[in-house]
Coordinates of C-alpha atoms in Angstrom, one line a residue:
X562 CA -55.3 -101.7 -62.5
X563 CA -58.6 -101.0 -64.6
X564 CA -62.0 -102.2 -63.3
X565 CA -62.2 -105.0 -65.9
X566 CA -59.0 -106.6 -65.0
X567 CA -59.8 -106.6 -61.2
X568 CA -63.4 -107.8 -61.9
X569 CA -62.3 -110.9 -64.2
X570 CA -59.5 -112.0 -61.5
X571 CA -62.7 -111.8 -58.6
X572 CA -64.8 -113.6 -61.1
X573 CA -61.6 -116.6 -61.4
X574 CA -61.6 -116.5 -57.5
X575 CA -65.3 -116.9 -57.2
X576 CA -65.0 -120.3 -59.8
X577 CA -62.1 -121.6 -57.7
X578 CA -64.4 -121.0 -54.7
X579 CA -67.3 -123.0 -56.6
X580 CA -65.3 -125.9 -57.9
X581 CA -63.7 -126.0 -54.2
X582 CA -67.1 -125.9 -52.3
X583 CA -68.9 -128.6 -55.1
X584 CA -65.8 -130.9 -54.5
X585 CA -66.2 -131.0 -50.4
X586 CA -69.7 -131.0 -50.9
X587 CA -69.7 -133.8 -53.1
X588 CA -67.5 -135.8 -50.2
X589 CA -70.0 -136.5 -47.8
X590 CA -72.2 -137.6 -50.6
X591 CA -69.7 -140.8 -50.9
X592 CA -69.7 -141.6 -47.8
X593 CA -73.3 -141.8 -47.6
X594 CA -73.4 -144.1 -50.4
X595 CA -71.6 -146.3 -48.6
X596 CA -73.2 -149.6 -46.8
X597 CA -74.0 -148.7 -43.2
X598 CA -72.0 -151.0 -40.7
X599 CA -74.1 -154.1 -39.6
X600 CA -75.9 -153.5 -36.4
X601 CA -74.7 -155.1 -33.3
X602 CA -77.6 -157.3 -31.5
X603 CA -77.2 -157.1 -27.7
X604 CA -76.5 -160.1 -25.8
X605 CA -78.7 -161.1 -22.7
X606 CA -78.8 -163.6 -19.9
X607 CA -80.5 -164.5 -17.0
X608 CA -84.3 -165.3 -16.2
X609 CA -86.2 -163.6 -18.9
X610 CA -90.1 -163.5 -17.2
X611 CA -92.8 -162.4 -20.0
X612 CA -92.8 -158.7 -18.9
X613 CA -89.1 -158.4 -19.6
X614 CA -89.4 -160.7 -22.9
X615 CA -91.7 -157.9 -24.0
X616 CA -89.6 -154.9 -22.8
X617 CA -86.9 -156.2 -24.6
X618 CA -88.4 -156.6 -28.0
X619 CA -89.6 -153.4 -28.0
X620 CA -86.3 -152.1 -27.3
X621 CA -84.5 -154.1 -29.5
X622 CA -86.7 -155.2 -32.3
X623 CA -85.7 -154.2 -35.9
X624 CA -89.2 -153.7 -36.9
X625 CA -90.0 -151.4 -34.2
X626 CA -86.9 -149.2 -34.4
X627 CA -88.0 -148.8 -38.5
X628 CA -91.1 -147.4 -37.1
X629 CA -89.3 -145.0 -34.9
X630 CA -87.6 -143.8 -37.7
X631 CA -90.5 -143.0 -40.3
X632 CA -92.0 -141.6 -37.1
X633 CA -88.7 -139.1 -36.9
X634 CA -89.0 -138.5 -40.9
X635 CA -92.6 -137.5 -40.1
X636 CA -92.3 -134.6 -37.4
X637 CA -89.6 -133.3 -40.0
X638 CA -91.9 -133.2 -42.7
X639 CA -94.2 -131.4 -40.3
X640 CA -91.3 -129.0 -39.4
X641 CA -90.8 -128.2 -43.3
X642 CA -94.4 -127.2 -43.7
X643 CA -94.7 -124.8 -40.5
X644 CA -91.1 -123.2 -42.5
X645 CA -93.0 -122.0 -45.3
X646 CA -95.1 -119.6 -43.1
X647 CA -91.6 -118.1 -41.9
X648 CA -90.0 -115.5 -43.7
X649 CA -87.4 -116.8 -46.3
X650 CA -84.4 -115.0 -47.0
X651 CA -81.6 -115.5 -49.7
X652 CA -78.1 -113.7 -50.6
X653 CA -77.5 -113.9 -54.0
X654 CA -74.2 -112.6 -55.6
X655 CA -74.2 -111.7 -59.9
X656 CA -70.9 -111.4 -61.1
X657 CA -71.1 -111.1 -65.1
X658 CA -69.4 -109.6 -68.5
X659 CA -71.0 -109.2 -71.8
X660 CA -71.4 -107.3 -74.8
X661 CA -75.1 -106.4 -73.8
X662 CA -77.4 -106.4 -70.9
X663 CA -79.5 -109.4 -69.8
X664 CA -81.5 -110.9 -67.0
X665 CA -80.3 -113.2 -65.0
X666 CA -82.2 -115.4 -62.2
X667 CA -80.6 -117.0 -58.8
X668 CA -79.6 -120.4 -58.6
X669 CA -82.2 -122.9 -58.7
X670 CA -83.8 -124.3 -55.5
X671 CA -82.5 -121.7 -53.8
X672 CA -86.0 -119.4 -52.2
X673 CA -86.8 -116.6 -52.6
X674 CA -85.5 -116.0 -55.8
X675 CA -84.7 -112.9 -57.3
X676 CA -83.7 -111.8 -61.0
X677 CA -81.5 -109.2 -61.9
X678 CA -81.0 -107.1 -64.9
X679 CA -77.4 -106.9 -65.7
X680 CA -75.4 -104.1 -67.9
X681 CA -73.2 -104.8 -70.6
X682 CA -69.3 -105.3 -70.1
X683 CA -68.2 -105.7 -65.8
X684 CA -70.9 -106.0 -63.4
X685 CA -71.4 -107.4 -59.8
X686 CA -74.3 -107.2 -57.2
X687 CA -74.7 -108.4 -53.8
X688 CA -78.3 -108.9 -53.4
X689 CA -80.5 -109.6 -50.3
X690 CA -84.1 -110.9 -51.2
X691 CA -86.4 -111.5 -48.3
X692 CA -89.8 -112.9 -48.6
X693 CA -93.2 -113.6 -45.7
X694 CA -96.7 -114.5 -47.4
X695 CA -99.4 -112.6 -46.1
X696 CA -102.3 -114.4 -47.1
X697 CA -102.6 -117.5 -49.4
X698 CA -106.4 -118.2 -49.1
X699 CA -105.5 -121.0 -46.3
X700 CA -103.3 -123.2 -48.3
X701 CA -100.2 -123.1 -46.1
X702 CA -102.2 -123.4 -43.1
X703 CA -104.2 -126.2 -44.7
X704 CA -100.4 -127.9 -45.9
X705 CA -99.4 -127.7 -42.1
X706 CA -102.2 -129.1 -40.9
X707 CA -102.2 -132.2 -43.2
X708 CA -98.5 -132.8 -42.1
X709 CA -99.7 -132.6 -38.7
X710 CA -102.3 -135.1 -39.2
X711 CA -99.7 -137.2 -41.2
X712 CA -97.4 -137.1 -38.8
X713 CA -100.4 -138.3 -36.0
X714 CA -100.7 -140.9 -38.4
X715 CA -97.1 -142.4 -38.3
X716 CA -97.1 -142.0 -34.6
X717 CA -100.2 -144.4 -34.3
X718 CA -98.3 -147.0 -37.2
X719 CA -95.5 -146.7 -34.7
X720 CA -98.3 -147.9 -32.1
X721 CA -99.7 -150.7 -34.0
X722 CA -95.9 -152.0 -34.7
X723 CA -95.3 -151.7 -31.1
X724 CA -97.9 -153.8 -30.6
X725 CA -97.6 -156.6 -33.4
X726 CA -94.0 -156.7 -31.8
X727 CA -95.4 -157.4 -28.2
X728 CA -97.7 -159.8 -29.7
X729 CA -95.1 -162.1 -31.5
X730 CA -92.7 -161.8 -28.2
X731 CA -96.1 -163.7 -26.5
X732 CA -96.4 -165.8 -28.9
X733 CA -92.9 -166.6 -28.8
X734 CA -92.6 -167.2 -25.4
X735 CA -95.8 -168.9 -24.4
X736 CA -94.3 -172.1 -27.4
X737 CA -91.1 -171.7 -25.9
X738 CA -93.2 -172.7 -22.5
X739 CA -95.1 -175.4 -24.2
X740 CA -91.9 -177.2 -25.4
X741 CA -90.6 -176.6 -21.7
X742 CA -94.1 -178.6 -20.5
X743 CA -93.6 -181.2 -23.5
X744 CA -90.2 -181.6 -22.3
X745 CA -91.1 -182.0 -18.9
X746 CA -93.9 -184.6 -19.6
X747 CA -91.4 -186.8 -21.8
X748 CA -89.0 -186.1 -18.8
X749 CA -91.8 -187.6 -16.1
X750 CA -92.2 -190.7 -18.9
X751 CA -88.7 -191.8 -19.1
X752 CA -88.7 -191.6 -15.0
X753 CA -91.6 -193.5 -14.9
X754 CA -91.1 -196.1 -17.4
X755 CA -86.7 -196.4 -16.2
X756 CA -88.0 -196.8 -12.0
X757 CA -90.9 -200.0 -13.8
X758 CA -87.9 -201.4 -15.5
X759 CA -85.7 -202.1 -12.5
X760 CA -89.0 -203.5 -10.5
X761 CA -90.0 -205.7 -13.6
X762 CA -86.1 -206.7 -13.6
X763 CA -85.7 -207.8 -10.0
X764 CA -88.9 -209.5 -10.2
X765 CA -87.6 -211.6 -13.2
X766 CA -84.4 -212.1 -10.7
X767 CA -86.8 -213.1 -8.1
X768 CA -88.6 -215.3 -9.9
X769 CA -91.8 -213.6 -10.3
X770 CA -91.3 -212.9 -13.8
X771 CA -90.7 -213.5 -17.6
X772 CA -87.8 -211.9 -19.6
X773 CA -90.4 -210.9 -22.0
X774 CA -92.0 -208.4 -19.4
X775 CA -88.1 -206.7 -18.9
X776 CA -87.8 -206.6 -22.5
X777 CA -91.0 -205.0 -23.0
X778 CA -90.5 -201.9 -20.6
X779 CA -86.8 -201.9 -22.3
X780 CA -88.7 -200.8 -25.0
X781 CA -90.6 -198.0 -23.2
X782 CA -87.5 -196.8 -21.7
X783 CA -86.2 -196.4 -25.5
X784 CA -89.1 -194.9 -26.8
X785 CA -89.4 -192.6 -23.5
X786 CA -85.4 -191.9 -24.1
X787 CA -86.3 -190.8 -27.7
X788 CA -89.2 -188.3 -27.1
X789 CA -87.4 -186.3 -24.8
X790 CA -84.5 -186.1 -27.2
X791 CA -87.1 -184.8 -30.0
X792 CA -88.8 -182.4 -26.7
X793 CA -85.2 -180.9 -26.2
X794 CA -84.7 -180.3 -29.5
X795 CA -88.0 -178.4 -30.2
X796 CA -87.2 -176.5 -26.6
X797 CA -84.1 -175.3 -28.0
X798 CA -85.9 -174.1 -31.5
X799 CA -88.4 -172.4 -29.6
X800 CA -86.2 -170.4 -27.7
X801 CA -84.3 -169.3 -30.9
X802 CA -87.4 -168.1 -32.0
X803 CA -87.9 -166.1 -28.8
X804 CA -84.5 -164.8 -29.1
X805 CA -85.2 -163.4 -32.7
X806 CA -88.6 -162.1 -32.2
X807 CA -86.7 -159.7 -29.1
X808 CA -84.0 -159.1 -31.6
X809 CA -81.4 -160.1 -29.3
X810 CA -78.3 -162.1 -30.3
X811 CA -79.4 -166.1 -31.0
X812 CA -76.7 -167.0 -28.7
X813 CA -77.8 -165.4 -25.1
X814 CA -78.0 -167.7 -22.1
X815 CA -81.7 -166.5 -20.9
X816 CA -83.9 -169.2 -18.5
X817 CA -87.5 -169.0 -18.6
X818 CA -88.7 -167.6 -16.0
X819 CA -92.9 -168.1 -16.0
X820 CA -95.4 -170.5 -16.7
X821 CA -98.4 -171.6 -18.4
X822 CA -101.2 -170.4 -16.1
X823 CA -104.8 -170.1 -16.1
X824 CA -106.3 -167.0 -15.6
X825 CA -110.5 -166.5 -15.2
X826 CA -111.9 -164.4 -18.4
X827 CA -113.2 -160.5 -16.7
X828 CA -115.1 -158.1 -18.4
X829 CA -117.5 -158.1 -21.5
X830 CA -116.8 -159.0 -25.0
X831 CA -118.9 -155.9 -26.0
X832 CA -116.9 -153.5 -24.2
X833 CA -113.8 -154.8 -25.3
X834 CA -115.1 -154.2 -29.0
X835 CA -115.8 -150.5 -27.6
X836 CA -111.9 -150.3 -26.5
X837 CA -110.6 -151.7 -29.4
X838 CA -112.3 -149.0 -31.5
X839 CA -111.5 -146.6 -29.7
X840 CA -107.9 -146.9 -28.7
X841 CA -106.5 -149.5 -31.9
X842 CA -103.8 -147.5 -33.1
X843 CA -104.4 -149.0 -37.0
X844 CA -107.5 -147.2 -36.4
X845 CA -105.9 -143.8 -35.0
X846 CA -103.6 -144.0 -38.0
X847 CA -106.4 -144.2 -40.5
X848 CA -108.5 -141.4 -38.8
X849 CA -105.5 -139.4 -38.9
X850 CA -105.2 -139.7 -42.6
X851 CA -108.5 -139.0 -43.2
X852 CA -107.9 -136.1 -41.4
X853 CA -104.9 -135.6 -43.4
X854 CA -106.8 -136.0 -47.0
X855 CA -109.9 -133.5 -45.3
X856 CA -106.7 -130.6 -45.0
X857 CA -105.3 -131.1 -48.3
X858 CA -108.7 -130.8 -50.0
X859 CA -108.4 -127.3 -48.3
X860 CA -105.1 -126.7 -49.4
X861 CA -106.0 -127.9 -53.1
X862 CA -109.2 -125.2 -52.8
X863 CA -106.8 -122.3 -51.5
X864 CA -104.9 -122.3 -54.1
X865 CA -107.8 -120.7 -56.4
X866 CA -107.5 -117.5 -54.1
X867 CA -105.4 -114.8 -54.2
X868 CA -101.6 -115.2 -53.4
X869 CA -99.8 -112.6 -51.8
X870 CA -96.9 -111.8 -50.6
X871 CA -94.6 -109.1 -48.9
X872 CA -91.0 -108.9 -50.6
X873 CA -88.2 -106.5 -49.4
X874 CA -84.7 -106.5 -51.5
X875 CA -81.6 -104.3 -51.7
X876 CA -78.7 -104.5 -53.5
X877 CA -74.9 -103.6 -53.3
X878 CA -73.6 -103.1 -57.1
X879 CA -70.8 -102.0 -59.3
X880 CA -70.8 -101.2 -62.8
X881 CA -69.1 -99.0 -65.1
X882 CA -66.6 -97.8 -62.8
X883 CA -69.6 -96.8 -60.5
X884 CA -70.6 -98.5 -56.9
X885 CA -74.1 -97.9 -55.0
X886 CA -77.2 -99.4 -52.8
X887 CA -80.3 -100.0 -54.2
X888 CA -83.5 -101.0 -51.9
X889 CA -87.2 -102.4 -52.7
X890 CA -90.1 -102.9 -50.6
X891 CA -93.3 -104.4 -52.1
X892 CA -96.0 -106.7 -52.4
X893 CA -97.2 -109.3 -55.1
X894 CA -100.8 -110.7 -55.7
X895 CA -101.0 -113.6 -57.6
X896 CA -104.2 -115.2 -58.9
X897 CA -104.4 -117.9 -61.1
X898 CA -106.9 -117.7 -64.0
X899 CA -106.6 -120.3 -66.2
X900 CA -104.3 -123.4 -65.9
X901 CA -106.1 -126.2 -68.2
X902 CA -108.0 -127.6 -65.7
X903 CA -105.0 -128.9 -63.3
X904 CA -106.1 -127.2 -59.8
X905 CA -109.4 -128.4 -60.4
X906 CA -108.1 -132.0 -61.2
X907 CA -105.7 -131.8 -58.2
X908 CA -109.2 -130.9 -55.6
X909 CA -111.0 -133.8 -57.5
X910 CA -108.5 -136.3 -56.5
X911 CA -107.8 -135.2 -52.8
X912 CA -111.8 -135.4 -52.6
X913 CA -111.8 -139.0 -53.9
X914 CA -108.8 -139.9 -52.1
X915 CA -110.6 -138.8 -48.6
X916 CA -113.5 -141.0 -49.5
X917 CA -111.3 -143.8 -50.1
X918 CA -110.1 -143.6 -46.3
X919 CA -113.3 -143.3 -45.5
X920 CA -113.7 -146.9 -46.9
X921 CA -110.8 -148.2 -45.5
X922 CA -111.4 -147.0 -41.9
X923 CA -115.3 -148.8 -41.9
X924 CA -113.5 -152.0 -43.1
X925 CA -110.9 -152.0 -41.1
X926 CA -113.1 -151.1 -37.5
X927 CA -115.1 -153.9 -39.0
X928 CA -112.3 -156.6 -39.2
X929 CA -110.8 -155.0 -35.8
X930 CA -114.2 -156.2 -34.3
X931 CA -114.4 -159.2 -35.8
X932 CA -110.5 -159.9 -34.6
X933 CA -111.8 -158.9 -31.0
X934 CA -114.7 -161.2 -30.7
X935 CA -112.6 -164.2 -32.8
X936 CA -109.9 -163.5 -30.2
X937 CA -112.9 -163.6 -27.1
X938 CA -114.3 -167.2 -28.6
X939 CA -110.9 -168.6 -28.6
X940 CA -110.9 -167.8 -24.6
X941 CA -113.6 -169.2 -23.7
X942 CA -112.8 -172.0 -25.9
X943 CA -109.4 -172.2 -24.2
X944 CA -111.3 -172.4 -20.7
X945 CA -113.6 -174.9 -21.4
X946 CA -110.7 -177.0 -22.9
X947 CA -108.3 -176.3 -19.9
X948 CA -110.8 -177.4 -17.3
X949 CA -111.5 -180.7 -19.5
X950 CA -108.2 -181.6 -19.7
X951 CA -107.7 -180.9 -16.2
X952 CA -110.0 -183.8 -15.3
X953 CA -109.2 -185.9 -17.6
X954 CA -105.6 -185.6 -15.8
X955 CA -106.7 -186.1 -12.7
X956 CA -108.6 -189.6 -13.9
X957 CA -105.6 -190.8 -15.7
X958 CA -103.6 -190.0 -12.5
X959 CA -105.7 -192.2 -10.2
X960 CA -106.1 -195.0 -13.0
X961 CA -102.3 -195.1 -13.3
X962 CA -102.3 -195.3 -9.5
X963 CA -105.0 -198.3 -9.5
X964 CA -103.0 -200.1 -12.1
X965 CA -100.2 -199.8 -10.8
X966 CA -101.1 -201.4 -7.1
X967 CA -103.1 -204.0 -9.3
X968 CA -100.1 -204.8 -11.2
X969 CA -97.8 -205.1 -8.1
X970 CA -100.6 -207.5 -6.3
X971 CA -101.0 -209.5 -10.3
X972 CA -104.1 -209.0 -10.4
X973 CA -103.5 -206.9 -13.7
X974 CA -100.6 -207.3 -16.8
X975 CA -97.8 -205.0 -17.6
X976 CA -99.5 -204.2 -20.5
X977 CA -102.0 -202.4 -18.5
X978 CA -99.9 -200.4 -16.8
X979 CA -97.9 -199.2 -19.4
X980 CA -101.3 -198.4 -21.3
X981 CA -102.3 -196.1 -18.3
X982 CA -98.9 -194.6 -18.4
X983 CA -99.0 -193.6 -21.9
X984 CA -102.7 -191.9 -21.3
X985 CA -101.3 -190.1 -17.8
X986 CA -98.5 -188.3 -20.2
X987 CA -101.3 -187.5 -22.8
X988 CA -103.2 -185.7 -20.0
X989 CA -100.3 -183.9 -19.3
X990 CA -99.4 -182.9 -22.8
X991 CA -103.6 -181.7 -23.4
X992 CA -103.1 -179.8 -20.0
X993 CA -100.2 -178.1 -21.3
X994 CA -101.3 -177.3 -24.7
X995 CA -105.0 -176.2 -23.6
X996 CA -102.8 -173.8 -21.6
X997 CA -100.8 -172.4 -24.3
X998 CA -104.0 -172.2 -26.4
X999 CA -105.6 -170.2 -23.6
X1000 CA -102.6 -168.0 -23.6
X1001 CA -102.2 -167.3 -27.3
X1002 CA -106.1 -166.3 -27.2
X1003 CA -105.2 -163.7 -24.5
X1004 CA -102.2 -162.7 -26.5
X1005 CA -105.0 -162.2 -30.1
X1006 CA -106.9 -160.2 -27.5
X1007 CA -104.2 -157.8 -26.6
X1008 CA -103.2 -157.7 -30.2
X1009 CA -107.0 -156.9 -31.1
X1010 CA -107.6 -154.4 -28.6
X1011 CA -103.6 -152.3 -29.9
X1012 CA -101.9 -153.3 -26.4
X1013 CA -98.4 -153.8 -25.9

């Protein structure tokens, strides 16, 4: 068999082998295409106190396991620049036929590459190319570190999501609690108002009465009967809410398991403007990227120095009936002289892109302190509205009581007592939502200051 006819049947083997190798590679490539399978919400039950509300959602929550991910993409970004200080190696195989040498080059986006100068009529090579930079005027190390810094960057969005998640499982849950309270109050209303309507009726059976009087608490009793209808509803709305903001599946049995409390304010607003500066992951993001920007204005300003680079390369080759081993060990210097202007451009706009965080960072540590102290009024707010309210339920509590004994003596109407009924629920409803506003405040706080 001559040479030519044994190198063209290894040159149809080694297309088989290509069309093969595309084909299976090109299967996965489908299946990624493809929709991912909807993901499966867990389903909960049982008391669900605040702590556990918040462990969940940041578990569960959508949102936060996006963050996770970009995070992931990040360190893997970070892992591709510290690869580029490694040595790169690449097998390359030539396999040709012509009438008259050429060059050819190894398949694109494969590194190193390597060209080869090819004879006329059969010709193969095995060829080994290995490269390792030796200096590049900082630039790699300067690419690393802005991955790095990137990468930081991420970590603390991750952070901030983390906490925007905790925040709106709060929020969540403290309205689910309100409803609870409005629920309870119309609850207490309708008891009230149905335990007045059987007195007023046996004292129209007694004689002590008019019809009109029966027929007027009747009407409270309704009335009563419909706001708690309307507080159930909004209870079970609230908790839906909850439900979603943990990501958990909307039909989970869960009882609430806390309440609306009051809790003194401690510490200074000043110092909590200190912590939120310091510790805010938005803020740890944005100094990350600034540090980012800093590193790739080094990188841009490396590239104007010398590139070099150590390259060893052998070869295994037939040609002309002939078969040997060739082998090359050398080194390459690279210095740009003149590219129209572009490396120059490219340092210009990392420099103008750094002060542009710059910016971004004083603006944003000046609306984290202005979220901080917002958050601080609405406390002491809350607390001055919370102790109000708690007095004014106390007074409506003892003029119900008043009325009521008046009432039974008639020495006051119906009317009376039913007013004083009406404001004792109010007071209950302003104690309850001074609460939840007191609550939400401390929830703005946390959310100021980057807590989960």
């Amino acid at each position: 068999m001559s040479y030519c006819t044994c190198y063209i049947k290894t040159l149809r083997v080694a297309i088989t082998l290509s069309i093969a190798s595309g084909f299976v590679a090109y299967l996965p490539m489908r299946s990624f295409s493809q929709l991912p399978p909807p993901v499966e919400r867990p389903q909960i039950s049982g008391p669900m106190s605040i702590l556990r509300a918040v462990q969940t959602g940041l578990r569960e929550s959508l949102l936060g396991q996006a963050a996770l991910a970009d995070v992931r993409a990040a360190e893997a970004d970070t892992r591709v620049a510290r690869s580029a200080i490694q040595p790169q190696v690449s097998a390359n195989t030539y396999a040709t036929y012509g009438n008259t040498a050429n060059i050819l080059g190894s398949s694109p986006g494969v590194t190193p590459g390597n060209l080869m100068s090819v004879f006329r009529n059969g010709y193969a090579d095995q060829n080994l190319t290995a490269m390792v930079p030796l200096y590049t005027g900082g630039r790699l190390g300067s690419l690393i570190r802005v991955a790095s810094a990137r990468g930081r960057a991420v970590s603390a969005d991750y952070g901030e999501v983390q906490s925007e998640v905790a925040y709106r499982v709060r929020e969540a849950y403290y309205r689910a609690l309100l409803a609870a309270e409005f629920e309870s109050a119309a609850q207490s209303r309708l008891d009230y108002a149905t335990a007045l309507l059987k007195t007023t009726q046996a004292q129209v059976d007694a004689g002590k009465g008019i019809e009109a009087s029966v027929s007027r608490v009747a009407a409270e009793v309704s009335d009563g009967q419909r706001a708690i209808t309307s507080a159930r509803n909004d209870r079970a709305k609230s908790l839906l809410d909850l439900k979603a903001a943990m990501g958990v599946r909307l039909d989970s049995d869960i009882t609430l398991s806390d309440t609306l409390v009051y809790q003194p304010i401690t510490g200074e607003v000043s110092t909590a403007i200190k912590e939120a500066l310091k510790n805010r992951p938005e803020l740890k993001a944005l100094r990350n990227r600034l540090a980012a920007a800093e590193s790739q204005t080094s990188a841009s300003e490396g590239s104007f120095k010398p590139q070099i680079y150590g390259t060893v390369m052998t070869d295994a080759l037939a040609s002309g009936g002939r078969s040997y081993g060739t082998y090359t060990i050398g080194m390459t210097l690279s210095l740009p002289l003149v590219d129209g202007g572009q490396r120059r451009a490219e340092t210009d706009k990392t420099r103008a892109m750094k002060v542009r965080i710059e910016l971004e960072l004083r603006e944003a540590e000046l609306r984290v302190a202005k979220e901080v102290q917002q958050a601080w009024l609405d406390q002491e707010t809350g607390v001055q509205n919370y102790q109000t309210a708690e007095a004014a339920l106390k007074a409506a509590q003892a003029a119900y009581d008043v009325t009521a004994i008046r009432v039974q003596s008639q020495k006051a109407i119906l009317v009376e007592l039913l007013d004083a009924l009406a404001a004792l629920n109010q007071a209950r409803a302003s104690v309850a939502a001074s609460l939840f506003d007191y609550s939400i405040a401390d929830a703005h706080l946390n959310r100021a200051l980057g807590k989960v």
